[in-house]
XYZ file of C-alpha atoms in Angstrom:
420
model
C 0.000 0.000 0.000
C 1.240 3.297 -0.863
C 1.566 6.367 1.240
C -1.013 8.268 -0.640
C -3.411 5.586 -0.081
C -2.538 5.624 3.575
C -2.934 9.338 3.670
C -6.205 9.147 2.002
C -7.275 6.429 4.347
C -5.960 8.469 7.280
C -7.797 11.524 6.098
C -10.920 9.490 5.586
C -10.478 8.043 9.047
C -9.953 11.489 10.506
C -12.952 12.794 8.632
C -14.958 9.863 9.791
C -13.746 10.352 13.309
C -14.615 14.018 13.122
C -17.918 13.210 11.791
C -18.489 10.642 14.478
C -17.155 13.031 17.170
C -19.391 15.849 15.926
C -22.360 13.607 15.941
C -21.557 12.407 19.440
C -20.998 15.937 20.611
C -24.270 17.061 19.108
C -25.978 14.127 20.688
C -24.337 14.955 24.001
C -25.361 18.524 23.734
C -28.890 17.521 22.825
C -28.960 15.168 25.817
C -27.640 17.943 28.056
C -30.246 20.276 26.721
C -32.919 17.626 27.240
C -31.689 17.006 30.812
C -31.703 20.678 31.555
C -35.232 21.029 30.175
C -36.348 18.071 32.153
C -34.655 19.510 35.261
C -36.321 22.799 34.662
C -39.682 21.063 34.248
C -39.093 18.992 37.376
C -38.040 22.116 39.280
C -41.060 23.981 38.049
C -43.281 21.079 38.967
C -41.674 20.826 42.395
C -41.979 24.559 42.846
C -45.615 24.434 41.757
C -46.226 21.570 44.150
C -44.519 23.467 46.939
C -46.515 26.590 46.180
C -49.717 24.540 46.059
C -48.857 22.829 49.346
C -48.015 26.220 50.883
C -51.325 27.680 49.647
C -53.191 24.627 50.917
C -51.466 24.913 54.291
C -52.306 28.581 54.459
C -55.896 27.827 53.476
C -56.088 25.119 56.100
C -54.663 27.503 58.667
C -57.135 30.185 57.722
C -59.975 27.625 57.734
C -58.838 26.325 61.119
C -58.690 29.879 62.481
C -62.121 30.619 61.031
C -63.443 27.353 62.461
C -62.026 28.230 65.874
C -63.609 31.672 65.692
C -66.897 30.137 64.537
C -66.720 27.566 67.316
C -66.064 30.307 69.830
C -68.992 32.367 68.560
C -71.158 29.248 68.460
C -70.145 28.406 72.007
C -70.995 31.944 73.105
C -74.350 31.728 71.283
C -75.119 28.261 72.641
C -74.251 29.106 76.252
C -77.837 30.257 77.150
C -79.246 27.321 75.258
C -76.938 24.998 77.161
C -78.137 26.373 80.512
C -81.737 26.138 79.317
C -81.172 22.572 78.212
C -79.669 21.811 81.610
C -82.741 23.250 83.328
C -85.005 21.338 80.960
C -83.075 18.184 81.709
C -83.477 18.736 85.441
C -87.206 19.483 84.958
C -87.649 16.394 82.807
C -85.904 14.364 85.463
C -88.231 15.655 88.200
C -91.248 15.135 85.945
C -90.145 11.640 85.184
C -89.749 10.921 88.875
C -93.188 12.416 89.579
C -94.675 10.462 86.679
C -93.213 7.274 88.039
C -94.700 8.104 91.442
C -98.078 8.906 89.882
C -98.001 5.734 87.857
C -97.362 3.819 91.036
C -100.250 5.531 92.804
C -102.495 5.033 89.755
C -101.663 1.354 89.671
C -102.506 1.117 93.371
C -105.809 2.931 92.800
C -106.626 0.752 89.809
C -105.954 -2.276 91.921
C -108.246 -0.873 94.621
C -110.913 -0.213 91.985
C -110.518 -3.732 90.675
C -110.936 -5.157 94.163
C -113.941 -2.892 94.748
C -115.431 -4.029 91.447
C -114.955 -7.636 92.414
C -116.537 -6.991 95.802
C -119.374 -5.054 94.163
C -119.929 -7.871 91.706
C -120.066 -10.343 94.566
C -122.458 -8.175 96.572
C -124.616 -7.551 93.497
C -124.845 -11.253 92.844
C -125.809 -11.835 96.468
C -128.373 -8.992 96.334
C -129.863 -10.333 93.114
C -130.115 -13.746 94.707
C -131.768 -12.249 97.785
C -134.243 -10.254 95.710
C -135.425 -13.444 94.038
C -136.989 -14.355 97.377
C -140.528 -12.895 97.684
C -140.117 -12.140 101.394
C -136.789 -10.357 100.929
C -138.154 -8.487 97.924
C -141.195 -7.342 99.898
C -139.036 -6.238 102.837
C -136.778 -4.257 100.492
C -139.801 -2.565 98.918
C -141.110 -1.615 102.381
C -137.717 -0.183 103.335
C -137.631 1.880 100.144
C -141.165 3.097 100.877
C -140.174 4.177 104.397
C -137.172 6.074 103.032
C -139.364 7.946 100.556
C -141.820 8.784 103.352
C -138.958 10.113 105.500
C -137.614 12.238 102.639
C -141.098 13.670 102.136
C -141.051 14.908 105.751
C -144.125 12.949 106.843
C -144.410 11.553 110.376
C -144.993 7.877 111.030
C -148.337 7.128 112.739
C -149.351 10.765 112.228
C -149.347 11.402 108.488
C -148.611 7.813 107.401
C -149.578 4.525 109.023
C -147.629 1.426 108.026
C -149.132 -2.087 107.944
C -152.612 -0.870 108.879
C -155.383 -3.501 108.838
C -159.041 -3.075 107.958
C -161.979 -5.300 106.949
C -161.969 -5.919 103.199
C -164.810 -5.882 100.710
C -165.033 -9.692 100.691
C -165.273 -9.950 104.479
C -161.585 -10.697 105.068
C -158.846 -8.468 106.384
C -156.612 -6.336 104.181
C -153.258 -4.943 105.215
C -151.582 -2.524 102.795
C -147.993 -1.467 103.288
C -148.908 2.161 104.052
C -151.953 4.370 104.424
C -151.361 8.069 103.779
C -153.703 10.329 105.752
C -155.227 13.273 103.896
C -156.857 16.382 105.367
C -160.537 15.891 106.004
C -160.142 12.319 107.268
C -159.475 10.797 103.830
C -156.767 8.233 103.047
C -154.656 6.951 100.149
C -153.448 3.347 100.202
C -149.896 2.466 99.062
C -148.790 -1.069 98.186
C -145.059 -1.931 97.890
C -145.133 -5.588 96.802
C -144.391 -5.145 93.094
C -143.047 -8.335 91.409
C -139.379 -8.132 90.385
C -138.210 -11.721 89.763
C -138.662 -11.587 85.990
C -136.925 -8.208 85.829
C -133.839 -9.675 87.493
C -133.809 -12.367 84.843
C -134.161 -9.751 82.090
C -131.343 -7.642 83.537
C -128.955 -10.591 83.813
C -126.088 -10.495 81.330
C -125.231 -13.291 78.933
C -124.206 -16.431 80.764
C -120.776 -17.965 80.105
C -120.940 -19.924 76.867
C -124.398 -18.589 75.948
C -125.013 -17.481 72.402
C -125.508 -13.673 72.173
C -128.677 -14.038 70.122
C -130.084 -16.543 72.596
C -129.199 -14.207 75.465
C -131.083 -11.329 73.780
C -134.129 -13.515 73.214
C -134.013 -14.719 76.812
C -133.852 -11.133 78.099
C -136.742 -10.042 75.876
C -138.852 -12.966 77.063
C -138.017 -12.146 80.697
C -138.952 -8.464 80.125
C -142.305 -9.539 78.667
C -142.841 -11.824 81.673
C -142.002 -8.907 83.993
C -144.603 -6.723 82.268
C -147.216 -9.499 82.529
C -146.429 -9.999 86.227
C -146.778 -6.258 86.927
C -150.056 -6.141 84.971
C -151.365 -9.108 86.996
C -150.341 -7.358 90.237
C -152.265 -4.278 89.113
C -155.362 -6.400 88.574
C -154.952 -7.985 92.023
C -154.711 -4.552 93.682
C -157.789 -3.324 91.826
C -159.695 -6.397 92.977
C -158.905 -5.751 96.646
C -160.717 -2.356 96.502
C -158.708 -0.775 99.295
C -160.690 2.473 99.017
C -163.741 0.693 100.439
C -161.790 -0.674 103.414
C -160.346 2.758 104.263
C -163.320 4.953 103.387
C -163.588 7.827 102.861
C -160.831 7.563 100.280
C -160.429 8.291 96.566
C -161.036 5.278 94.343
C -157.396 4.543 93.667
C -154.454 2.696 95.173
C -150.782 3.527 94.685
C -148.615 0.626 93.515
C -145.082 1.538 94.601
C -142.386 0.228 92.232
C -139.079 0.648 94.128
C -136.972 1.569 91.086
C -137.285 3.691 87.972
C -135.751 0.979 85.788
C -138.306 -1.616 86.953
C -141.248 0.385 85.653
C -139.358 1.537 82.539
C -138.598 -2.063 81.526
C -142.231 -3.113 82.044
C -143.562 -0.139 80.032
C -141.070 -0.848 77.255
C -142.314 -4.438 76.998
C -145.993 -3.428 77.472
C -146.627 0.187 76.342
C -150.304 0.000 77.396
C -149.451 -0.905 80.998
C -149.861 2.610 82.451
C -153.178 3.172 80.697
C -154.430 -0.209 81.893
C -153.403 0.580 85.488
C -155.115 3.982 85.463
C -158.258 2.386 84.064
C -158.290 -0.046 86.995
C -157.790 2.715 89.594
C -154.120 1.857 90.264
C -151.346 4.446 90.102
C -147.892 3.021 89.290
C -145.459 5.192 91.227
C -141.668 5.106 91.284
C -139.689 6.691 94.158
C -139.598 10.008 92.283
C -143.318 10.221 91.572
C -144.252 8.912 95.025
C -142.004 11.537 96.622
C -143.770 14.243 94.614
C -147.153 12.812 95.695
C -146.182 12.706 99.373
C -144.670 16.187 99.214
C -147.986 17.419 97.808
C -149.853 15.704 100.653
C -147.452 17.249 103.180
C -148.041 20.685 101.648
C -151.796 20.047 101.871
C -151.409 19.237 105.555
C -149.458 22.449 106.062
C -152.169 24.456 104.337
C -154.784 22.719 106.459
C -152.804 23.519 109.601
C -152.517 27.143 108.468
C -156.259 27.250 107.814
C -156.923 25.820 111.284
C -154.558 28.348 112.818
C -156.310 31.102 110.886
C -159.673 29.968 112.213
C -158.317 29.849 115.763
C -156.780 33.291 115.247
C -160.128 34.624 114.008
C -161.930 33.216 117.040
C -159.280 34.637 119.349
C -159.528 38.026 117.652
C -163.282 38.068 118.038
C -162.978 37.131 121.716
C -160.336 39.836 122.213
C -162.605 42.374 120.534
C -165.493 41.385 122.800
C -163.314 41.642 125.888
C -161.987 45.014 124.784
C -165.605 46.195 124.595
C -166.190 44.927 128.131
C -163.018 46.673 129.291
C -164.141 49.885 127.588
C -167.486 49.765 129.359
C -165.765 49.207 132.725
C -163.311 52.017 132.028
C -166.145 54.362 131.054
C -168.035 53.480 134.241
C -164.903 54.141 136.288
C -164.449 57.499 134.534
C -168.048 58.473 135.259
C -167.573 57.518 138.916
C -164.410 59.606 139.103
C -166.221 62.509 137.424
C -169.062 62.320 139.940
C -166.536 62.125 142.799
C -164.805 65.261 141.520
C -168.161 67.040 141.206
C -169.115 65.978 144.756
C -165.744 67.161 146.041
C -166.127 70.530 144.351
C -169.657 70.885 145.785
C -168.313 70.103 149.235
C -165.557 72.697 148.812
C -168.174 75.288 147.760
C -170.364 74.510 150.775
C -167.316 74.673 153.049
C -166.274 78.043 151.703
C -169.771 79.613 151.714
C -171.135 78.290 154.980
C -168.440 76.924 157.280
C -165.389 79.101 156.688
C -167.504 82.271 156.929
C -168.385 81.458 160.533
C -164.775 80.464 161.249
C -163.541 83.834 159.952
C -165.928 85.583 162.349
C -164.094 83.842 165.194
C -160.826 85.178 163.871
C -162.357 88.669 163.536
C -163.487 88.574 167.156
C -159.964 87.612 168.204
C -160.900 84.251 169.541
C -158.424 82.396 167.330
C -155.046 83.458 166.067
C -154.525 81.476 162.818
C -156.742 81.541 159.722
C -158.084 78.283 158.416
C -156.634 77.288 155.035
C -159.138 77.308 152.208
C -159.283 74.021 150.262
C -158.669 74.280 146.534
C -161.281 72.888 144.140
C -160.248 70.170 141.657
C -159.947 71.380 138.094
C -158.659 68.100 136.471
C -161.212 65.772 134.934
C -160.811 62.133 133.816
C -159.734 61.755 130.179
C -162.718 60.620 128.122
C -162.579 57.503 125.956
C -162.215 58.285 122.248
C -161.364 54.926 120.612
C -164.351 53.727 118.548
C -163.833 50.151 119.743
C -164.243 51.242 123.378
C -167.075 53.728 123.046
C -169.144 52.018 120.344
C -171.612 50.607 122.858
C -171.652 53.666 125.160
C -173.851 55.889 123.005
C -177.036 54.344 124.319
C -175.896 55.035 127.876
C -175.007 58.701 127.427
C -178.544 60.032 127.981
C -179.157 57.950 131.083
C -175.765 58.955 132.575
C -176.463 62.657 131.981
C -179.912 62.298 133.564
C -178.336 60.585 136.608
C -175.843 63.411 137.019
C -178.556 66.087 136.874
C -180.728 64.255 139.361
C -177.938 63.584 141.855
C -177.883 66.180 144.746
C -174.637 68.115 144.796
C -173.939 67.141 141.230
C -173.161 69.420 138.316
C -175.835 71.972 139.255
C -174.533 72.029 142.820
C -170.980 72.533 141.543
C -172.111 75.337 139.252
C -173.926 76.993 142.134
C -170.855 76.524 144.307
C -168.725 78.283 141.641
């Protein structure tokens, strides 16, 4: 190989090397530039992240400060509410305690009511059983009748006579439960033996295991039987004709039904019962209506007593008037006697002055006596005359005779006038 070839090869190698070195250098520079750009981007990103974190921290700080201020303001605003809630809590606690106490007392009272209801149910059952007995039922009716009589203010054996007996219309003896005395000697008979057995059956509730429809039918049948029994009792009372046994008496007898519900149930089952009773001369009376009847009788007795007192007062007034007339006549006679006595006294004084003292003065004139005799004074007062018409009504016919007597009496008015 020649030198030129070597030189050419060397130059080519150098050129190639330069070319390769320039390319590497350019690549290096491009890499450096890319690294710097990437560093700048990373720095900018880091700076942006730092700025964002700083802003977020500042925002969180401001938010925390604002939250603390808001919490403080909220705490200040909620302070009264907190105290109010505390008071409400205390009040609720006391109310709860009181409610618990009241619930306890209410439970105790409910238990007492339950026991009372059980006792009342037992006593009611016993009373219903007792009232099924005719004797007990009659005794209870008589007791109710006596209570109504007492409430009416009527006196036993004075205004009302219980269990009075009298001969009946058929020759036997009748004994009603009460006989009410009326003014004028009249009487009203009261009977208290109304039938109640069927009513108790009608008022009984459904028995255990009894069908409701069957219970209703049983009660309706018992109510109809109660109405029939009361209608039959009305007929029996009308047949006894008590008004003939206790004459004089109005032609009626009072059938006392000892409860409002007893008569109401019978009238509901038999609407014509009251009209039938009134047609037979029987008055169906409950405690309310009988009380009104007895109060009316008591008021009648009071009016009769007032009328009797008025008659006695009239008789007493007439007797007093007659005695006042007698007293007036005696007083007038006494006044006339006093007037005549005064006239006689004045006549005596005139005679003494004209006839006796004249002679006595002559003795004094002749010096036989030293003292003068005192001259008696005539009486100038007269008795007060009677002026009341009640006292002088019967004295007019005596005036002429009294004046004639005074003129005819010696030493009377004429003598007094002459003495004056």
